[in-house]
CSV table of C-alpha atoms and ligand atoms in Angstrom, one decimal:
chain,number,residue,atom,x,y,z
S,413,UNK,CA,17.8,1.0,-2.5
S,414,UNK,CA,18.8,-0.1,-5.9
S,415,UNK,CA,16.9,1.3,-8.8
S,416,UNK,CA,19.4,1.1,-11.4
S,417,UNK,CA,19.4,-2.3,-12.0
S,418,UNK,CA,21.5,-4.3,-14.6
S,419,UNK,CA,21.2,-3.3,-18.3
S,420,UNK,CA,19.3,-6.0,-19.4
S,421,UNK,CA,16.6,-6.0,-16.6
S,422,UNK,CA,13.3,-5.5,-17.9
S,423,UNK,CA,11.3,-2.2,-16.8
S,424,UNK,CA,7.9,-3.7,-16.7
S,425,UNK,CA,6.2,-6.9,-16.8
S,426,UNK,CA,2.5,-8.2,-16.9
S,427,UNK,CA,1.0,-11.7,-16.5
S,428,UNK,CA,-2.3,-12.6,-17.9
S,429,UNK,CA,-4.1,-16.1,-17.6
S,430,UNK,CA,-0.5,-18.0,-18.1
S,431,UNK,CA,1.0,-15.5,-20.5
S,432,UNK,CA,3.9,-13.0,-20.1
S,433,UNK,CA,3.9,-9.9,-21.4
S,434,UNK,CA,4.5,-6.5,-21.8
S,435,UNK,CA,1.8,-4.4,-19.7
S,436,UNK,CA,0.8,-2.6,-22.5
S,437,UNK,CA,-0.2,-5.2,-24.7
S,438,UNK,CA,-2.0,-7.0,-21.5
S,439,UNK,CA,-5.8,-6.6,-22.6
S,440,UNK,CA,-8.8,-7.6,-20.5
S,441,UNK,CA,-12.3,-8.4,-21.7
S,442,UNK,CA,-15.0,-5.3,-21.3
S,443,UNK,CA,-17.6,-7.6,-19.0
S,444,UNK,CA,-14.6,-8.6,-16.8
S,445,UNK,CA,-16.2,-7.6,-13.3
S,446,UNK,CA,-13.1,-6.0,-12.0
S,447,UNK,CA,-14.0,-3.4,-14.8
S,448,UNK,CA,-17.8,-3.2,-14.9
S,449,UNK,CA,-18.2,-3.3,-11.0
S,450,UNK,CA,-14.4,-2.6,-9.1
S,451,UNK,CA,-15.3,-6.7,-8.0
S,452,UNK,CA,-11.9,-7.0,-7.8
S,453,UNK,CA,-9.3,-7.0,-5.1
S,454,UNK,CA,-5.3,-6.2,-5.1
S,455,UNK,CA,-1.8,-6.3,-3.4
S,456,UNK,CA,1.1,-4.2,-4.3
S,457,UNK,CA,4.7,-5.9,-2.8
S,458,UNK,CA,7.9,-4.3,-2.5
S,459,UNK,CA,11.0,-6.0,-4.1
S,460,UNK,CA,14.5,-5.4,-3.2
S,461,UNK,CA,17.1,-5.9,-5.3
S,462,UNK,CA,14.7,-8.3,-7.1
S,463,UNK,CA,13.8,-10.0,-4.0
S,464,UNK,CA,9.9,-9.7,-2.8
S,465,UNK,CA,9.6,-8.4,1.0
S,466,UNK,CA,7.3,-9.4,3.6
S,467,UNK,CA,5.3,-11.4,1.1
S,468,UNK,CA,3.8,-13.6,3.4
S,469,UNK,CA,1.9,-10.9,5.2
S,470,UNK,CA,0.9,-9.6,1.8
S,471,UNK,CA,-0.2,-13.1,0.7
S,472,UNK,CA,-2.0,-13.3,4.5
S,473,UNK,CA,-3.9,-10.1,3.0
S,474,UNK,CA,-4.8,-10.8,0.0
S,475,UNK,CA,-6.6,-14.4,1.1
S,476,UNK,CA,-8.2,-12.1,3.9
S,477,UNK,CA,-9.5,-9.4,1.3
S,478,UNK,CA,-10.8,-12.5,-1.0
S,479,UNK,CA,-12.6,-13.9,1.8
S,480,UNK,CA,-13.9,-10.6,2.9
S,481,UNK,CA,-15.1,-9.9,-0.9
S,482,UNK,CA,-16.3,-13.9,-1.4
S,483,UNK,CA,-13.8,-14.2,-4.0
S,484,UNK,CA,-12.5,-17.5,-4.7
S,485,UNK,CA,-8.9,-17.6,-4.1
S,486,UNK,CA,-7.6,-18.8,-7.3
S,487,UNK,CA,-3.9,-19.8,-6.4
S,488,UNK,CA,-2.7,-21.6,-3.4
S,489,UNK,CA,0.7,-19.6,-0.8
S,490,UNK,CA,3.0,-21.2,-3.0
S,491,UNK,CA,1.9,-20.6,-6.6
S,492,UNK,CA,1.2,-17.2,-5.7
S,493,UNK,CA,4.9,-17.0,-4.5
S,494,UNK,CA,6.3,-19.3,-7.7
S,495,UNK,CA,4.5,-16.8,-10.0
S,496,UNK,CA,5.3,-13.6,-8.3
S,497,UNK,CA,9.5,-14.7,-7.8
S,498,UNK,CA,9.1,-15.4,-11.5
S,499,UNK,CA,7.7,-12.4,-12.3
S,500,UNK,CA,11.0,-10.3,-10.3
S,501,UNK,CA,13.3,-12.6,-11.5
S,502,UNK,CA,12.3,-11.8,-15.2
S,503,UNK,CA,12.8,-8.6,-14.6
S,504,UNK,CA,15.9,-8.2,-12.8
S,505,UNK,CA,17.4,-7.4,-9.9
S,506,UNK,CA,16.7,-3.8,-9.2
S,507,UNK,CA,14.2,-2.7,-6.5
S,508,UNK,CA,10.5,-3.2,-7.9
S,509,UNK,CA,7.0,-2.8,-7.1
S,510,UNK,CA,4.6,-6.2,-7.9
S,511,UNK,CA,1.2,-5.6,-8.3
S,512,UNK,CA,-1.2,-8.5,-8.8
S,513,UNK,CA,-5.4,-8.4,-9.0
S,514,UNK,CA,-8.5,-10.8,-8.6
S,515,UNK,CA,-11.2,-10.0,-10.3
S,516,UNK,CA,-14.2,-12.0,-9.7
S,517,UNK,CA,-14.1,-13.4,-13.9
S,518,UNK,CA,-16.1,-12.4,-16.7
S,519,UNK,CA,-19.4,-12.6,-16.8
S,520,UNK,CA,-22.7,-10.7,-18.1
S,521,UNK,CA,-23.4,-8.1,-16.2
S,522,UNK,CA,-25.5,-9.1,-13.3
S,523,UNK,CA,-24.6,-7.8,-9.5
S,524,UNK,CA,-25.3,-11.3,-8.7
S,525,UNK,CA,-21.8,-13.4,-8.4
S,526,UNK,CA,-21.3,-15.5,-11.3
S,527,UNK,CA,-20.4,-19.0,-11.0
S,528,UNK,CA,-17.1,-18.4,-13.0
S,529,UNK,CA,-13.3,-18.6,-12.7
S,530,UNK,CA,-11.4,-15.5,-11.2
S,531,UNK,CA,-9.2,-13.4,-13.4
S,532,UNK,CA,-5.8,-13.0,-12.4
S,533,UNK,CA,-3.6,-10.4,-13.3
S,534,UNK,CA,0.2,-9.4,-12.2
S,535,UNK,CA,2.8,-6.8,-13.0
S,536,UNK,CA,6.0,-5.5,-11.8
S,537,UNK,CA,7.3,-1.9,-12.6
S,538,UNK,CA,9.9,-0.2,-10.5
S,539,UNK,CA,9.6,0.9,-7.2
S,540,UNK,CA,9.0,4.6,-7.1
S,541,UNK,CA,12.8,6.4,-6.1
S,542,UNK,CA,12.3,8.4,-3.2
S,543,UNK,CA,13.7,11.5,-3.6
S,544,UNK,CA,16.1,13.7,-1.4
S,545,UNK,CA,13.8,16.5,-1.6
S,546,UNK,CA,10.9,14.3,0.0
S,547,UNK,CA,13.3,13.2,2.5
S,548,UNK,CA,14.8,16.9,3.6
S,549,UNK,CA,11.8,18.9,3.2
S,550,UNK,CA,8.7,16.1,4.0
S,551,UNK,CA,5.7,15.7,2.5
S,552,UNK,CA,2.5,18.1,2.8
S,553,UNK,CA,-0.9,16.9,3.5
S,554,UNK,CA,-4.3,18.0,3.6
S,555,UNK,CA,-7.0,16.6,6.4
S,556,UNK,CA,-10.3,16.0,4.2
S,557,UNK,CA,-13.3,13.8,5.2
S,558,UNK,CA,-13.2,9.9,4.8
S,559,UNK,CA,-16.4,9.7,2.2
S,560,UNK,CA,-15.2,5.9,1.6
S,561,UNK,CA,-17.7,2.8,2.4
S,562,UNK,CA,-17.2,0.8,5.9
S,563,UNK,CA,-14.9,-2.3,4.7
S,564,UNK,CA,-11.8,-0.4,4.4
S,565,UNK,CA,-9.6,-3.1,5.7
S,566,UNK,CA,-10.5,-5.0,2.9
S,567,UNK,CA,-7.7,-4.1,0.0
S,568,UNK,CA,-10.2,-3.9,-3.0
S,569,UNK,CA,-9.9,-2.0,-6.3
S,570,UNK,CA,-13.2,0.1,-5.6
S,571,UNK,CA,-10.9,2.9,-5.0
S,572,UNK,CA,-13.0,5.9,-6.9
S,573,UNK,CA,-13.4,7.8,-3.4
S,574,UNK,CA,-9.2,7.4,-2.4
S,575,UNK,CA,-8.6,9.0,-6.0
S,576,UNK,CA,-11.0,11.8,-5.4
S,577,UNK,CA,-9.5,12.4,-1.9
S,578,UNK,CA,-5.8,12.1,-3.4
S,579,UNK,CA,-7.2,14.8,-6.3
S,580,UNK,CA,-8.2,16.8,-4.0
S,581,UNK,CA,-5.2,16.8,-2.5
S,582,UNK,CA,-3.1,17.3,-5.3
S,583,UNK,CA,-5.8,20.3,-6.1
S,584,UNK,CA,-4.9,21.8,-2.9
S,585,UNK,CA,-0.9,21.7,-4.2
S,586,UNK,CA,-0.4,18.6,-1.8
S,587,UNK,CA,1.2,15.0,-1.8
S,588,UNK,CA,-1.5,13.3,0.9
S,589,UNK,CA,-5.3,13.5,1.7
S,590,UNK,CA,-5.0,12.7,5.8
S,591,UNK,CA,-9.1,11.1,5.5
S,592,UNK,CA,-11.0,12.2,9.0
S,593,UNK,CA,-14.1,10.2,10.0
S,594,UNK,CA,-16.4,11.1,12.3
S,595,UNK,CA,-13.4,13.9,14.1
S,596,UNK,CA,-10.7,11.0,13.6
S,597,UNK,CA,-7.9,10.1,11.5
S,598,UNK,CA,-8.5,6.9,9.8
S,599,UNK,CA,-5.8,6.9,7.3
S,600,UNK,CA,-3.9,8.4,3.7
S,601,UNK,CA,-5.7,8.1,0.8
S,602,UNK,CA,-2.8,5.4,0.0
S,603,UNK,CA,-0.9,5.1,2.9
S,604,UNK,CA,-1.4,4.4,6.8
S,605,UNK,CA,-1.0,7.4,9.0
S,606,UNK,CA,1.2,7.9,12.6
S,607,UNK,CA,1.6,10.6,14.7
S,608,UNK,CA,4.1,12.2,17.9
S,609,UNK,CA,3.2,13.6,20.6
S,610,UNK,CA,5.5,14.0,23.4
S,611,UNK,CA,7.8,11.3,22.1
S,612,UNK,CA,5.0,8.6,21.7
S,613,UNK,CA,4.1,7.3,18.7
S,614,UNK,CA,0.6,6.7,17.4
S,615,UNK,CA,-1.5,5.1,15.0
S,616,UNK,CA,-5.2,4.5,14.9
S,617,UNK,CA,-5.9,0.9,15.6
S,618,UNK,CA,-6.7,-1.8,12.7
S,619,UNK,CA,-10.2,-1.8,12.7
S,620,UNK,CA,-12.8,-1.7,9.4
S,621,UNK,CA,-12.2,1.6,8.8
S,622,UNK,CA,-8.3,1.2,7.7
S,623,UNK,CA,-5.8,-0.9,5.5
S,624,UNK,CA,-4.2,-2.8,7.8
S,625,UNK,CA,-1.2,-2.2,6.0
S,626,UNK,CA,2.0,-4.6,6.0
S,627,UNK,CA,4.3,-1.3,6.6
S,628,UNK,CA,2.5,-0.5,9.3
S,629,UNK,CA,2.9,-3.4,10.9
S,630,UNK,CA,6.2,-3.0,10.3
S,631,UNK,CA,6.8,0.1,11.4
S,632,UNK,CA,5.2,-0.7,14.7
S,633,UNK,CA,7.3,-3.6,15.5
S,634,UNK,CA,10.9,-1.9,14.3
S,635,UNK,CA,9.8,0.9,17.0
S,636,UNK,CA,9.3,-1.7,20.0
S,637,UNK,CA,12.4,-2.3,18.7
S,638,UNK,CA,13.9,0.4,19.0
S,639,UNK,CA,12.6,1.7,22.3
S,640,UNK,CA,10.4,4.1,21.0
S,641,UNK,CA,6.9,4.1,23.1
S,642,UNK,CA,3.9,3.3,20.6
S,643,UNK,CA,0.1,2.9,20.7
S,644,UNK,CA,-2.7,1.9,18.7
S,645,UNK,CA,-5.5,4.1,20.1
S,646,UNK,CA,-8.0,6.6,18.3
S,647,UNK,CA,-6.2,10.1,17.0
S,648,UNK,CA,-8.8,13.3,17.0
S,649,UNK,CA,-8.3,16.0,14.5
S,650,UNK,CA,-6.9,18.4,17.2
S,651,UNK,CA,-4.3,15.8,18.2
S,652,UNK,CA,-3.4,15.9,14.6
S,653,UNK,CA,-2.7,19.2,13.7
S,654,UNK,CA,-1.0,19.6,17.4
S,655,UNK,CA,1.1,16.8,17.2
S,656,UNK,CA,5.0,17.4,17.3
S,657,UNK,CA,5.4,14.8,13.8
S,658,UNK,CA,3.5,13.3,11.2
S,659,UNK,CA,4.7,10.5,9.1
S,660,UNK,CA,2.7,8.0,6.3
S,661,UNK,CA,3.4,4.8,5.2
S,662,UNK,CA,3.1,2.8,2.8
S,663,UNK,CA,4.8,0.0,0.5
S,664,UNK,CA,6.1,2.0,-1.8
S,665,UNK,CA,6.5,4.6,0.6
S,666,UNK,CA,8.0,3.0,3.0
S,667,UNK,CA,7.6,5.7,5.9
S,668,UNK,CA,7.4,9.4,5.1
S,669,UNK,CA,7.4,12.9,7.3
S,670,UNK,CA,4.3,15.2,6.8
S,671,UNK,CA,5.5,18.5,7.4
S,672,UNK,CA,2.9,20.7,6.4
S,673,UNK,CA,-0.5,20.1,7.3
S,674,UNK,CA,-3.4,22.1,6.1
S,675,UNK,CA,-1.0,24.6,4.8
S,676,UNK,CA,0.6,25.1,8.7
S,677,UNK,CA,3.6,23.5,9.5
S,678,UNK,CA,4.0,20.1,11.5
S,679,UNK,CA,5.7,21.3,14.9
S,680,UNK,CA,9.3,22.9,13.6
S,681,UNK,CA,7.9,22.4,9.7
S,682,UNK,CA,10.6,19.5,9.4
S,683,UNK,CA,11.5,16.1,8.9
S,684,UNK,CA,10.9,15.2,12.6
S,685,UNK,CA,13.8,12.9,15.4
S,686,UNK,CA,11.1,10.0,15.1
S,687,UNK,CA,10.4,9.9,11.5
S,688,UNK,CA,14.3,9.9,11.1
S,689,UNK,CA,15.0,6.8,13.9
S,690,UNK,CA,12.2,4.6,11.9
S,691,UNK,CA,13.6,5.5,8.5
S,692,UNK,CA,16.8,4.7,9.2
S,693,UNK,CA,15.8,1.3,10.9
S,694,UNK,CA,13.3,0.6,8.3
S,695,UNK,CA,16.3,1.1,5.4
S,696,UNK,CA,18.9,-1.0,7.1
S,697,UNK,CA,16.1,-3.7,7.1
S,698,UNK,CA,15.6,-3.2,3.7
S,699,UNK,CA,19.3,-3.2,2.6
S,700,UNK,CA,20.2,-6.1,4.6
S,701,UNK,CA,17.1,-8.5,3.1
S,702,UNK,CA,18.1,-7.3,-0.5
S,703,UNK,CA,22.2,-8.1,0.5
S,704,UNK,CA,21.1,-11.5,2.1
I,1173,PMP,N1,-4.0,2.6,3.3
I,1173,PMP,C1,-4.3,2.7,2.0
I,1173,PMP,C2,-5.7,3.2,1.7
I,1173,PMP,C3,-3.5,2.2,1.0
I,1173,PMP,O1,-3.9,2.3,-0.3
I,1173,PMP,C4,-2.2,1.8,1.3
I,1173,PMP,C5,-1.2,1.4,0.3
I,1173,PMP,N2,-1.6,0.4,-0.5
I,1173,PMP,C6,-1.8,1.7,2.7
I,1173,PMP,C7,-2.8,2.1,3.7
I,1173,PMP,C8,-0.5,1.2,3.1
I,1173,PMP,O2,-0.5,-0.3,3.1
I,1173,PMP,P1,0.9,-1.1,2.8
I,1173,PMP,O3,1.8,-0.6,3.9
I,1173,PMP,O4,0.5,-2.5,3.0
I,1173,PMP,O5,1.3,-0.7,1.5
């Protein structure tokens, strides 16, 4: 929306155990668990012109993934929210992206969980511009096998096999990984995935096997909205690489055409009707929250 921002907003910020500061100078000790183990679990919120959207679902996650992971939740709804407003507001008003982790403390290395406090760490960086080119041409995706464990609605930093799948990916000359398990789509490598087929669209239903991710959600409810017919039901790789459109979402994202697949074009090879209805409902959300 706004990426510009003011010339004294601030381009990055960290937060460290009470402390802010500039990410690169934010350190963390080596037997932190986050870093010896990936016992650590994340959020990443959207801000609009400085204001954080749809943070309650995100906080509704987050307490989910830490009692999913048995991670103490170290901050209550509203210190979460004090910390994370006062992270934006330090930085200004343009559009950012918030990242904040739990990591299950310091401790020496023992699988075992410590008896000590959670580490908590924040930072906001700008919200990644989408560009035209993305928007006229769509993204391309390859479909690759979900190698990932089974608690993949839980939003934890053990993400060594999405970074291999996005790698491989990129390998491939492409933006997405579309992950396939067991003949059927469970997600993106970092983003949620939807289909179109005959003017319907789908998503595979919020089980273990996916992030049940906020833009998702969101997407599902702006298409009720809009009239558009939608389902949560299974997706098999042969309705994938039929299917008239196919679009990803995400937070930073927000939603995105796939228009080559496997190296074959999605139905015409284009930004698809669909994609284009939810996009332009999802962004008039999005400007109207940041012009409130
Ligand atoms: N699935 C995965 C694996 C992701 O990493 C993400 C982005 N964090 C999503 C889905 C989309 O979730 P959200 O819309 O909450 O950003």
């Amino acid at each position: 929306m706004n990426n510009t921002g003011s010339p004294t907003d601030l381009q990055e910020l960290a937060w460290i155990n009470g402390e802010f500061l500039a990410p690169a100078e934010a350190t963390i000790p080596a037997l932190d668990r986050g870093f010896i183990f990936g016992d650590a679990v994340y959020e990443v919120i959207p801000a609009y012109a400085g204001k954080l959207f749809l943070l309650q679902p995100h906080l509704q996650r987050l307490a989910r993934s830490l009692e999913i992971t048995r991670i103490p939740n170290p901050k209550t709804d509203l210190q979460w929210r004090t910390l994370l407003t006062e992270l934006a507001r330090r930085c200004g008003s343009h559009d950012q992206s918030l990242y904040l982790q739990v990591t299950r403390g310091v401790a020496p290395r023992d699988h075992a969980f410590p008896d000590t406090e959670p580490t908590v760490f924040c930072m906001s960086r700008p919200l990644p511009v989408i560009s035209d080119q993305q928007l006229q041409q769509g993204l391309s995706a390859i479909t690759t096998e979900d190698i990932r464990w089974n608690y993949c609605h839980a939003k934890t930093t053990s993400l060594i096999a999405n970074v291999m799948l996005r790698q491989q990916a990129v390998d491939a000359g492409a933006d997405e990984a579309i992950l396939l398990r067991d003949g059927l789509v469970t997600e993106g490598s970092a983003s949620n995935v939807f289909v179109v087929i005959g003017g319907e669209l789908i998503t595979p239903p919020a089980g273990e096997q996916l992030l049940h991710g906020i833009t998702r959600e969101r997407i599902i409810q702006l298409a009720q909205r809009q009239g558009i017919a939608v389902a949560q039901r299974p997706i098999t790789e042969q309705q994938l690489h039929q299917a008239d459109e196919v679009c990803v979402s995400s937070s930073t994202k927000s939603i995105l055409p796939v228009t080559r697949l496997d190296g074959s074009p999605v139905g015409k090879g284009l930004p698809g009707p669909v994609w284009l209805q939810l996009w332009e409902a999802y962004q008039a959300e999005v400007q109207a929250f940041g012009d409130q």
